[in-house]
């Protein structure tokens, strides 16, 4: 693909295709689907409500064309990119007038946009304008964007992966006018982090849920409370009574000392099974491997009728024990409690322990 002029946004790509053949294609930047170009699917109608305006790009949103000879064995197809999937928000202007700042830009159609903690409307042309008075010494402002609940159902078809690509947090520097992806962070009041001194938290999940290895199994807590299957809230310490000193007791007369008994050798109950560890994390009986999320991916729950029901979107870094594999629905890893994650090798990493460890943990 080559640039068709140095001062225009036009690009040109030439390919040889047999006449009468139908080709299916899409546009991307940098050779990555994470930077997919969302094109106008109806070239003849500039006024239609194309799904690309909403930032939706997934399987089935491809472009198609049937090749025919328009003269001199050539055919010209002109496409227009409406949005880029990795840019649900674009800042076009940051103006300072006295003590006020005005931010202008465009965002996905029917999106839920929040700037500096305030909801900002997006008009029919996908443009927005927000004016506010920064706090003293404020140099950055937070921006959040995501599809509306209506769009998630009607446009995105509850596709978690596509929704995640349009759900982003940004930080805008009011001095440099640069926009970076991420959250505006402030130092915690007590200096503690959610993962500090947390046993088994080598790879903590994004929402504070414990990863496999803290003694919980996937499915021990429903994800409706914001935790992942197998997640738990770190144990909260209880404050000592009074001013922090241990409770006092009335003085008692010392009792005569008893003769010391000879220490007995501790015995291990025959039913107790020795714990088996894999990379420092305890293996659970029935576990066949572990799954690490690489890119946002859907978590599913198996319904009574066998259907998979969307639960939430898993984020990179979350780790789950795997207890089985279901070849239906494109291949699903069972992570316990009736929850499943789709086998997509570009979004997850699946690993298995040695056969010896599996035999030990399962008492074989």
XYZ file of C-alpha atoms in Angstrom:
364
model
C 0.000 0.000 0.000
C 1.375 3.419 -0.935
C 0.520 7.015 -0.043
C -1.428 8.705 -2.837
C -0.056 12.185 -2.345
C 1.882 13.751 0.516
C -0.809 16.237 1.570
C -3.899 14.033 1.379
C -5.125 11.197 3.625
C -5.536 8.921 0.602
C -3.741 5.599 0.241
C -3.663 3.234 -2.715
C -3.357 -0.544 -2.863
C -3.167 -2.610 -6.046
C -3.803 -6.353 -6.331
C -4.483 -8.777 -9.180
C -7.727 -10.760 -8.896
C -9.617 -12.890 -11.399
C -12.772 -11.287 -12.851
C -15.960 -12.548 -11.233
C -14.230 -13.443 -7.974
C -15.625 -12.020 -4.703
C -13.058 -10.907 -2.144
C -13.550 -10.146 1.545
C -11.201 -7.692 3.227
C -10.561 -5.169 6.006
C -8.118 -2.362 6.753
C -5.632 -2.225 9.635
C -2.774 -0.008 10.778
C 0.585 -1.435 11.756
C -0.433 -4.955 10.736
C -2.523 -5.385 13.907
C -6.245 -6.052 14.397
C -5.966 -3.868 17.499
C -5.699 -0.940 15.052
C -8.481 -1.953 12.695
C -9.855 0.640 10.307
C -13.652 0.807 10.513
C -14.834 1.538 6.997
C -18.104 2.710 5.468
C -19.954 -0.461 4.484
C -22.327 1.307 2.100
C -20.219 3.408 -0.269
C -23.284 4.653 -2.153
C -25.062 6.009 0.948
C -23.265 8.686 2.950
C -26.216 9.227 5.283
C -26.735 5.720 6.646
C -26.146 4.825 10.312
C -23.099 2.628 9.780
C -21.936 0.419 12.660
C -18.420 1.798 12.169
C -19.529 5.147 13.607
C -20.112 3.333 16.897
C -16.607 1.818 16.872
C -17.860 -1.711 16.208
C -15.505 -4.048 14.411
C -15.754 -7.828 14.598
C -16.236 -10.954 12.521
C -18.956 -10.203 9.990
C -18.127 -6.525 9.559
C -15.820 -7.220 6.623
C -15.997 -5.431 3.290
C -16.878 -7.397 0.163
C -16.548 -6.685 -3.538
C -17.058 -8.752 -6.700
C -14.385 -8.013 -9.286
C -15.402 -6.991 -12.806
C -13.608 -5.298 -15.675
C -14.316 -1.554 -15.847
C -12.009 -1.100 -18.818
C -8.382 -1.873 -19.547
C -8.644 -4.868 -17.219
C -8.919 -2.620 -14.152
C -11.458 -1.916 -11.432
C -11.275 0.892 -8.876
C -12.794 0.504 -5.394
C -12.879 3.579 -3.164
C -13.363 3.008 0.566
C -13.618 5.517 3.393
C -12.413 4.858 6.943
C -14.975 6.304 9.366
C -13.124 5.536 12.610
C -10.129 3.591 13.937
C -11.053 0.954 16.489
C -8.177 1.945 18.799
C -9.324 5.588 18.863
C -12.810 5.754 20.418
C -11.902 9.298 21.534
C -9.934 11.877 19.531
C -8.945 15.244 21.046
C -8.945 17.947 18.389
C -8.483 21.129 20.409
C -7.598 22.323 23.928
C -8.318 26.025 24.472
C -7.437 28.157 27.503
C -9.474 31.290 28.179
C -8.686 32.919 31.489
C -9.256 30.386 34.238
C -11.310 28.072 32.021
C -10.285 25.285 29.649
C -12.355 23.993 26.712
C -11.712 20.515 25.297
C -13.103 19.666 21.858
C -12.976 16.425 19.928
C -14.965 13.501 18.582
C -15.932 10.118 19.988
C -17.855 6.969 19.108
C -21.507 7.506 18.300
C -23.898 7.108 21.232
C -20.920 6.674 23.548
C -20.816 7.357 27.277
C -18.111 10.004 27.676
C -16.838 11.273 31.021
C -14.264 14.060 31.376
C -12.931 15.177 34.746
C -15.640 13.061 36.385
C -18.474 14.819 34.518
C -20.720 13.300 31.846
C -20.181 15.001 28.474
C -22.786 14.684 25.671
C -21.750 13.546 22.187
C -23.809 15.104 19.398
C -25.116 13.466 16.206
C -21.903 14.305 14.376
C -19.929 12.502 17.092
C -18.447 15.814 18.260
C -18.213 17.036 21.831
C -17.149 20.176 23.686
C -16.449 20.442 27.408
C -15.593 23.606 29.360
C -14.467 23.573 32.986
C -12.311 25.401 35.507
C -9.293 23.291 36.535
C -8.409 23.016 40.186
C -5.364 24.831 41.484
C -2.175 23.322 40.006
C -4.237 20.803 37.996
C -2.284 19.866 34.877
C -4.053 16.654 33.808
C -7.631 15.541 33.399
C -9.148 12.051 33.228
C -11.256 10.861 30.281
C -13.365 7.688 30.093
C -15.315 6.354 27.094
C -17.442 3.280 26.515
C -20.431 2.276 24.381
C -23.833 2.946 25.872
C -25.856 0.064 27.276
C -28.145 0.351 24.254
C -25.225 0.166 21.802
C -23.682 -2.801 23.620
C -26.850 -4.765 22.904
C -28.125 -3.373 19.598
C -24.806 -2.641 17.827
C -22.129 -4.748 19.538
C -24.383 -7.779 20.068
C -22.860 -8.072 23.580
C -19.515 -8.983 21.999
C -17.166 -8.521 24.951
C -14.025 -8.293 22.866
C -15.400 -5.562 20.604
C -16.846 -3.681 23.581
C -13.487 -3.804 25.376
C -11.737 -2.167 22.415
C -14.047 0.835 22.812
C -13.909 0.981 26.599
C -10.868 3.054 27.474
C -9.425 5.398 30.065
C -7.220 8.307 29.034
C -5.273 11.104 30.658
C -5.073 14.466 28.865
C -2.197 16.801 29.722
C -3.597 20.330 29.650
C -0.137 21.844 29.137
C 1.246 19.655 26.328
C -2.245 18.721 25.009
C -1.069 15.120 24.703
C -3.481 12.240 25.274
C -2.199 8.999 26.761
C -4.029 5.782 27.562
C -4.343 4.981 31.263
C -5.966 6.171 34.456
C -5.222 9.349 36.342
C -3.680 8.048 39.556
C -3.327 9.704 42.927
C -1.132 8.457 45.798
C -3.086 6.142 48.152
C -3.886 7.726 51.506
C -2.305 4.964 53.603
C 0.536 4.029 51.277
C -0.728 0.472 50.833
C -1.413 -1.322 47.566
C -4.204 -3.895 47.158
C -1.655 -6.656 46.572
C 0.792 -5.850 49.362
C 1.751 -8.807 51.595
C -0.979 -10.925 50.032
C -0.120 -14.629 50.007
C -0.318 -16.149 46.567
C -0.590 -12.809 44.787
C 2.300 -13.171 42.370
C -0.173 -12.523 39.547
C -3.169 -10.777 41.124
C -6.292 -10.328 39.059
C -7.203 -6.806 37.974
C -10.232 -6.541 40.226
C -8.688 -7.683 43.469
C -9.742 -11.306 43.048
C -7.255 -13.883 44.173
C -5.520 -15.957 41.576
C -5.222 -19.734 41.635
C -2.781 -20.389 44.381
C -4.352 -18.690 47.381
C -6.348 -21.732 48.351
C -9.517 -20.885 46.437
C -10.854 -22.659 43.402
C -12.538 -20.996 40.416
C -16.222 -20.693 40.940
C -16.103 -20.265 44.715
C -17.549 -16.786 44.364
C -20.017 -15.521 41.759
C -18.663 -12.844 39.443
C -21.722 -10.678 39.902
C -19.981 -8.906 42.779
C -17.112 -7.808 40.555
C -14.760 -10.628 41.441
C -13.595 -13.316 39.073
C -14.414 -17.002 39.505
C -12.129 -18.195 42.250
C -11.655 -14.629 43.421
C -11.895 -13.571 47.023
C -11.507 -10.380 48.983
C -8.241 -10.228 50.927
C -8.838 -10.919 54.629
C -9.365 -7.707 56.575
C -7.551 -7.348 59.893
C -9.553 -6.564 63.000
C -8.430 -3.688 65.183
C -7.242 -4.551 68.735
C -9.563 -3.431 71.553
C -9.190 -0.047 73.204
C -6.021 1.817 72.339
C -4.324 -1.096 70.665
C -3.088 -2.850 73.789
C -4.083 -6.466 74.397
C -6.999 -6.950 76.800
C -5.943 -7.182 80.419
C -7.072 -9.831 82.935
C -7.199 -9.719 86.755
C -4.087 -11.140 88.450
C -4.379 -14.751 89.587
C -2.389 -16.834 92.016
C 0.236 -18.940 90.283
C -0.675 -22.593 90.194
C 1.925 -25.248 90.979
C 3.796 -26.349 87.930
C 2.990 -29.737 86.509
C 5.701 -32.209 85.661
C 6.800 -31.864 82.095
C 5.697 -34.560 79.726
C 7.985 -36.049 77.170
C 7.152 -34.477 73.793
C 5.420 -36.808 71.431
C 6.267 -37.108 67.766
C 3.464 -35.578 65.697
C 1.600 -37.995 63.502
C 0.093 -37.239 60.110
C -3.473 -38.428 59.584
C -3.509 -41.130 56.915
C -6.267 -39.302 55.049
C -4.198 -36.109 54.721
C -2.750 -35.658 51.229
C 0.497 -33.769 50.793
C 0.054 -30.499 48.920
C 1.532 -30.269 45.430
C 2.884 -26.966 44.140
C 3.507 -25.776 40.590
C 5.604 -22.643 40.157
C 4.948 -21.813 43.796
C 1.161 -22.105 43.468
C -0.833 -24.988 44.916
C -2.358 -27.436 42.455
C -5.954 -28.453 43.156
C -7.387 -31.918 42.698
C -8.873 -32.255 39.229
C -6.842 -29.347 37.864
C -5.232 -30.001 34.479
C -3.555 -26.662 33.819
C -3.762 -22.906 34.146
C -4.935 -20.091 31.906
C -3.432 -16.593 31.767
C -5.352 -13.812 30.009
C -3.225 -11.986 27.413
C -5.914 -9.776 25.852
C -9.472 -8.885 26.986
C -11.703 -11.926 26.506
C -15.208 -12.993 27.511
C -16.036 -15.077 30.569
C -19.027 -17.378 30.002
C -21.373 -19.318 32.292
C -22.962 -22.588 31.197
C -26.746 -22.369 31.483
C -28.960 -25.333 32.318
C -29.946 -25.717 28.668
C -26.277 -25.887 27.608
C -26.010 -22.347 26.244
C -23.113 -20.093 27.137
C -24.205 -16.845 28.790
C -21.889 -13.818 28.851
C -20.746 -12.853 32.374
C -18.035 -10.215 32.060
C -14.782 -9.329 30.304
C -11.562 -10.763 31.692
C -8.556 -8.454 31.632
C -4.888 -9.176 30.840
C -2.994 -10.635 33.785
C -5.873 -12.606 35.285
C -4.973 -16.257 35.980
C -7.340 -19.204 36.425
C -7.084 -22.886 37.169
C -8.337 -25.098 34.345
C -10.303 -28.247 35.156
C -11.408 -29.425 31.732
C -11.926 -28.691 28.045
C -15.150 -28.612 26.047
C -14.754 -28.828 22.260
C -18.137 -27.164 21.665
C -18.560 -23.483 20.794
C -15.102 -23.249 19.272
C -13.391 -24.872 22.260
C -13.890 -23.796 25.869
C -11.649 -24.141 28.920
C -13.571 -24.993 32.100
C -12.302 -22.830 34.974
C -14.633 -24.202 37.641
C -18.079 -23.368 38.932
C -19.638 -23.689 35.488
C -17.517 -20.868 34.033
C -15.732 -21.097 30.687
C -13.164 -19.172 28.659
C -12.928 -19.556 24.881
C -9.806 -21.159 23.442
C -8.298 -18.234 21.477
C -4.522 -18.586 21.456
C -3.985 -14.883 20.666
C -5.881 -13.857 23.817
C -4.915 -16.488 26.396
C -1.922 -18.635 27.318
C -2.628 -22.195 28.444
C -0.012 -24.178 30.368
C 0.058 -27.640 31.931
C 2.160 -29.023 34.799
C 4.257 -32.177 34.502
C 2.565 -35.580 34.434
C 4.242 -36.442 37.730
C 2.629 -33.451 39.482
C -0.774 -34.302 38.022
C -0.468 -37.861 39.340
C 0.527 -36.620 42.784
C -2.284 -34.081 43.111
C -4.889 -36.591 41.946
C -3.538 -39.373 44.208
C -2.615 -41.698 41.365
